[in-house]
CSV table of C-alpha atoms and ligand atoms in Angstrom, one decimal:
chain,number,residue,atom,x,y,z
G,339,UNK,CA,0.0,0.0,0.0
G,340,UNK,CA,1.0,3.6,-0.7
G,341,UNK,CA,3.1,5.3,2.0
G,342,UNK,CA,1.9,8.9,2.3
G,343,UNK,CA,3.6,11.7,4.3
G,344,UNK,CA,1.3,14.7,4.8
G,345,UNK,CA,2.5,18.3,5.3
G,346,UNK,CA,-0.1,20.4,7.0
G,347,UNK,CA,-0.3,23.8,8.8
G,348,UNK,CA,-3.9,24.1,9.9
G,349,UNK,CA,-7.2,22.4,10.4
G,350,UNK,CA,-6.4,19.3,8.4
G,351,UNK,CA,-9.7,18.6,6.6
G,352,UNK,CA,-7.8,17.2,3.6
G,353,UNK,CA,-5.8,15.0,5.9
G,354,UNK,CA,-9.1,13.9,7.5
G,355,UNK,CA,-10.4,13.0,4.0
G,356,UNK,CA,-7.3,10.9,3.3
G,357,UNK,CA,-7.6,9.0,6.6
G,358,UNK,CA,-11.4,8.4,6.0
G,359,UNK,CA,-10.7,7.1,2.5
G,360,UNK,CA,-8.1,4.7,3.9
G,361,UNK,CA,-10.5,3.6,6.7
G,362,UNK,CA,-13.3,3.0,4.2
G,363,UNK,CA,-11.1,0.9,1.9
G,364,UNK,CA,-11.4,3.5,-0.9
G,365,UNK,CA,-7.6,4.2,-0.8
G,366,UNK,CA,-5.0,1.5,-0.4
G,367,UNK,CA,-2.5,3.6,1.6
G,368,UNK,CA,-1.2,4.5,5.0
G,369,UNK,CA,-0.3,7.9,6.4
G,370,UNK,CA,3.2,7.3,7.6
G,371,UNK,CA,3.6,10.8,9.1
G,372,UNK,CA,2.1,14.2,9.5
G,373,UNK,CA,4.6,17.1,9.4
G,374,UNK,CA,3.9,20.7,10.4
G,375,UNK,CA,5.4,24.1,10.8
G,376,UNK,CA,2.7,24.9,13.4
G,377,UNK,CA,3.0,22.8,16.5
G,378,UNK,CA,-0.7,23.7,17.3
G,379,UNK,CA,-2.1,22.6,14.0
G,380,UNK,CA,-5.3,20.5,14.4
G,381,UNK,CA,-4.0,18.2,11.6
G,382,UNK,CA,-1.4,16.8,14.0
G,383,UNK,CA,-4.0,15.4,16.4
G,384,UNK,CA,-5.4,13.2,13.7
G,385,UNK,CA,-2.6,10.7,14.0
G,386,UNK,CA,-0.9,9.1,17.0
G,387,UNK,CA,2.1,10.8,18.6
G,388,UNK,CA,4.5,8.4,16.9
G,389,UNK,CA,3.6,9.7,13.5
G,390,UNK,CA,3.7,13.5,14.3
G,391,UNK,CA,6.5,15.9,13.7
G,392,UNK,CA,6.2,19.6,14.2
G,393,UNK,CA,8.6,22.5,14.7
G,394,UNK,CA,7.9,26.1,15.1
G,395,UNK,CA,9.6,27.5,12.0
G,396,UNK,CA,10.4,30.8,13.9
G,397,UNK,CA,12.5,28.8,16.4
G,398,UNK,CA,15.0,28.0,13.6
G,399,UNK,CA,14.9,31.3,11.9
G,400,UNK,CA,16.5,30.1,8.8
G,401,UNK,CA,14.4,28.5,6.0
G,402,UNK,CA,17.1,26.1,4.9
G,403,UNK,CA,17.6,24.8,8.4
G,404,UNK,CA,13.9,24.2,8.9
G,405,UNK,CA,13.5,22.5,5.6
G,406,UNK,CA,16.5,20.3,6.3
G,407,UNK,CA,15.1,19.2,9.7
G,408,UNK,CA,11.7,18.6,8.3
G,409,UNK,CA,13.2,16.8,5.3
G,410,UNK,CA,15.1,14.4,7.5
G,411,UNK,CA,12.0,13.6,9.4
G,412,UNK,CA,10.0,13.1,6.2
G,413,UNK,CA,12.7,10.9,4.7
G,414,UNK,CA,12.8,8.8,7.9
G,415,UNK,CA,9.2,7.9,7.4
G,416,UNK,CA,10.1,6.4,4.0
G,417,UNK,CA,7.1,7.8,2.1
G,418,UNK,CA,6.3,7.0,-1.5
G,419,UNK,CA,4.4,10.3,-1.8
G,420,UNK,CA,4.6,13.6,0.1
G,421,UNK,CA,1.4,15.6,0.1
G,422,UNK,CA,1.1,19.3,1.0
G,423,UNK,CA,-2.5,19.5,2.3
G,424,UNK,CA,-3.0,23.0,3.6
G,425,UNK,CA,0.8,23.4,4.2
G,426,UNK,CA,1.2,27.2,4.1
G,427,UNK,CA,4.9,27.7,4.3
G,428,UNK,CA,7.0,28.0,1.1
G,429,UNK,CA,9.3,25.0,0.6
G,430,UNK,CA,12.8,25.9,-0.4
G,431,UNK,CA,14.6,24.6,-3.4
G,432,UNK,CA,16.6,22.0,-1.5
G,433,UNK,CA,13.5,20.4,0.0
G,434,UNK,CA,11.8,20.3,-3.4
G,435,UNK,CA,14.8,18.8,-5.1
G,436,UNK,CA,15.1,16.1,-2.4
G,437,UNK,CA,11.5,14.9,-3.0
G,438,UNK,CA,10.8,16.1,-6.5
G,439,UNK,CA,8.6,13.9,-8.5
G,440,UNK,CA,6.7,12.5,-5.5
G,441,UNK,CA,5.9,15.8,-3.9
G,442,UNK,CA,2.4,17.2,-4.6
G,443,UNK,CA,0.2,20.0,-3.4
G,444,UNK,CA,-3.5,20.8,-3.4
G,445,UNK,CA,-4.2,24.4,-4.3
G,446,UNK,CA,-7.6,26.1,-4.2
G,447,UNK,CA,-7.8,27.5,-7.7
G,448,UNK,CA,-7.9,26.5,-11.3
G,449,UNK,CA,-4.2,26.7,-12.0
G,450,UNK,CA,-2.5,28.5,-13.7
G,451,UNK,CA,-5.1,31.0,-12.5
G,452,UNK,CA,-4.5,32.5,-9.0
G,453,UNK,CA,-1.3,31.1,-7.7
G,454,UNK,CA,-0.5,32.1,-4.1
G,455,UNK,CA,-2.9,33.3,-1.4
G,456,UNK,CA,-6.5,34.5,-1.2
G,457,UNK,CA,-7.6,32.6,-4.3
G,458,UNK,CA,-11.4,32.7,-3.6
G,459,UNK,CA,-11.4,36.5,-3.2
G,460,UNK,CA,-9.2,36.9,-6.3
G,461,UNK,CA,-11.5,34.6,-8.4
G,462,UNK,CA,-14.5,36.8,-7.4
G,463,UNK,CA,-12.6,40.0,-8.0
G,464,UNK,CA,-11.6,38.8,-11.5
G,465,UNK,CA,-15.2,37.9,-12.3
G,466,UNK,CA,-14.4,34.3,-13.0
G,467,UNK,CA,-17.4,32.2,-14.0
G,468,UNK,CA,-15.7,29.1,-12.7
G,469,UNK,CA,-13.5,28.4,-9.8
G,470,UNK,CA,-11.9,25.1,-8.6
G,471,UNK,CA,-9.0,23.3,-7.2
G,472,UNK,CA,-5.9,21.7,-8.6
G,473,UNK,CA,-3.5,19.0,-7.5
G,474,UNK,CA,0.0,19.6,-9.0
G,475,UNK,CA,3.6,18.5,-8.7
G,476,UNK,CA,5.6,20.9,-6.5
G,477,UNK,CA,8.5,22.7,-8.1
G,478,UNK,CA,10.5,25.6,-6.6
G,479,UNK,CA,8.3,28.2,-8.3
G,480,UNK,CA,5.2,28.6,-6.2
G,481,UNK,CA,2.1,26.8,-7.4
G,482,UNK,CA,3.7,26.5,-10.9
G,483,UNK,CA,4.3,22.7,-11.2
G,484,UNK,CA,2.6,20.4,-13.7
G,485,UNK,CA,-1.1,20.0,-12.9
G,486,UNK,CA,-2.3,16.4,-12.4
G,487,UNK,CA,-6.0,16.9,-11.9
G,488,UNK,CA,-8.6,19.6,-11.2
G,489,UNK,CA,-12.2,20.0,-10.1
G,490,UNK,CA,-14.4,22.9,-11.2
G,491,UNK,CA,-17.4,24.6,-9.8
G,492,UNK,CA,-19.5,27.4,-11.2
G,493,UNK,CA,-19.3,30.8,-9.4
G,494,UNK,CA,-22.7,32.2,-8.2
G,495,UNK,CA,-23.7,35.8,-8.4
G,496,UNK,CA,-24.0,36.1,-4.6
G,497,UNK,CA,-20.9,34.1,-3.7
G,498,UNK,CA,-18.4,35.5,-1.2
G,499,UNK,CA,-14.9,34.2,-0.6
G,500,UNK,CA,-16.4,32.1,2.3
G,501,UNK,CA,-19.3,30.5,0.4
G,502,UNK,CA,-16.9,29.7,-2.5
G,503,UNK,CA,-14.4,28.1,-0.1
G,504,UNK,CA,-17.2,26.1,1.6
G,505,UNK,CA,-18.6,24.7,-1.6
G,506,UNK,CA,-15.1,23.9,-2.9
G,507,UNK,CA,-13.8,22.1,0.1
G,508,UNK,CA,-15.7,18.8,-0.3
G,509,UNK,CA,-14.6,18.8,-3.9
G,510,UNK,CA,-11.0,19.3,-2.9
G,511,UNK,CA,-11.3,16.3,-0.6
G,512,UNK,CA,-12.6,14.1,-3.5
G,513,UNK,CA,-9.9,15.4,-5.8
G,514,UNK,CA,-7.0,14.8,-3.5
G,515,UNK,CA,-8.2,11.3,-2.6
G,516,UNK,CA,-8.8,10.5,-6.3
G,517,UNK,CA,-5.3,11.5,-7.2
G,518,UNK,CA,-3.8,9.4,-4.4
G,519,UNK,CA,-5.9,6.4,-5.4
G,520,UNK,CA,-4.5,6.9,-8.9
G,521,UNK,CA,-1.0,7.0,-7.5
G,522,UNK,CA,-1.7,3.8,-5.6
G,523,UNK,CA,-2.7,1.9,-8.7
G,524,UNK,CA,-0.6,3.4,-11.5
G,525,UNK,CA,2.9,4.9,-11.9
G,526,UNK,CA,2.2,8.6,-11.8
G,527,UNK,CA,4.9,10.9,-13.0
G,528,UNK,CA,5.6,14.0,-15.0
G,529,UNK,CA,7.8,15.0,-17.9
G,530,UNK,CA,8.2,18.4,-19.5
G,531,UNK,CA,4.8,19.6,-18.2
G,532,UNK,CA,2.9,16.5,-19.1
G,533,UNK,CA,1.5,13.9,-16.7
G,534,UNK,CA,2.4,10.3,-17.4
G,535,UNK,CA,0.3,7.4,-16.2
G,536,UNK,CA,2.2,4.1,-16.4
G,537,UNK,CA,4.6,5.9,-18.8
G,538,UNK,CA,1.7,7.1,-21.1
G,539,UNK,CA,1.3,10.8,-21.6
G,540,UNK,CA,-2.0,12.4,-20.4
G,541,UNK,CA,-2.2,15.6,-22.5
G,542,UNK,CA,-4.5,17.5,-20.3
G,543,UNK,CA,-5.0,17.6,-16.6
G,544,UNK,CA,-7.6,15.0,-15.5
G,545,UNK,CA,-10.9,16.7,-14.7
G,546,UNK,CA,-12.8,15.1,-11.9
E,942,GAR,C1,-7.4,24.0,1.5
E,942,GAR,O1,-8.4,24.7,1.0
E,942,GAR,C2,-6.2,23.9,0.6
E,942,GAR,O2,-6.5,23.9,-0.8
E,942,GAR,C3,-5.5,25.2,0.9
E,942,GAR,O3,-5.7,25.4,2.3
E,942,GAR,C4,-6.8,24.7,2.7
E,942,GAR,C5,-6.4,23.7,3.8
E,942,GAR,O4,-7.5,23.1,4.4
E,942,GAR,N1,-4.2,25.2,0.5
E,942,GAR,C6,-3.5,26.3,0.2
E,942,GAR,O5,-4.0,27.4,0.1
E,942,GAR,C7,-2.1,26.1,-0.2
E,942,GAR,N2,-1.4,27.3,-0.6
E,942,GAR,P1,-7.3,21.9,5.4
E,942,GAR,O6,-6.3,22.2,6.4
E,942,GAR,O7,-8.7,21.8,6.0
E,942,GAR,O8,-7.0,20.7,4.6
């Protein structure tokens, strides 16, 4: 079964969705560790103490030192895939290089639209008719790696950033679990911006 390390900074609803999918037998995987830059993150409480790692990033000061410490802990859990699920700290180039190709992120927008923060507000401001979420490979450039799969939803006239976020969240959970289920059953990789499944090119991101 797929060994998954999860990086999370906050409430952990995406981690919860992964754990539920595993418990229900929808995902042949195990969460081998939860790693956080926020020692108080609710996500940490979702696994037993032996699978938790957290360090206040401010304690180390230096991004490279924090990334190296977390990277050692992640590597020690021997994961097949490393999933950023609400991990809100930028990963430095050395961390990305160490795990590149098996490091993915869920981002709450239809990439390449709205990289970075405040995606729901920015989708509304831009007058987007559709919004959504993307799972993508992580590269050093923020939210710019190859997109594996996306979900879409129509924006309503009376939407606010909060209502959009709330309608999107359950779709995010399905999206992330679907990508991990795919990774559990096929060789999922990337080459020159194209996703490969068992070595075959998928020319567009999968739309769930
Ligand atoms: C999710 O909406 C995720 O897409 C977003 O943070 C939320 C975390 O929720 N991620 C980012 O914005 C990454 N830049 P969760 O802690 O309940 O999984």
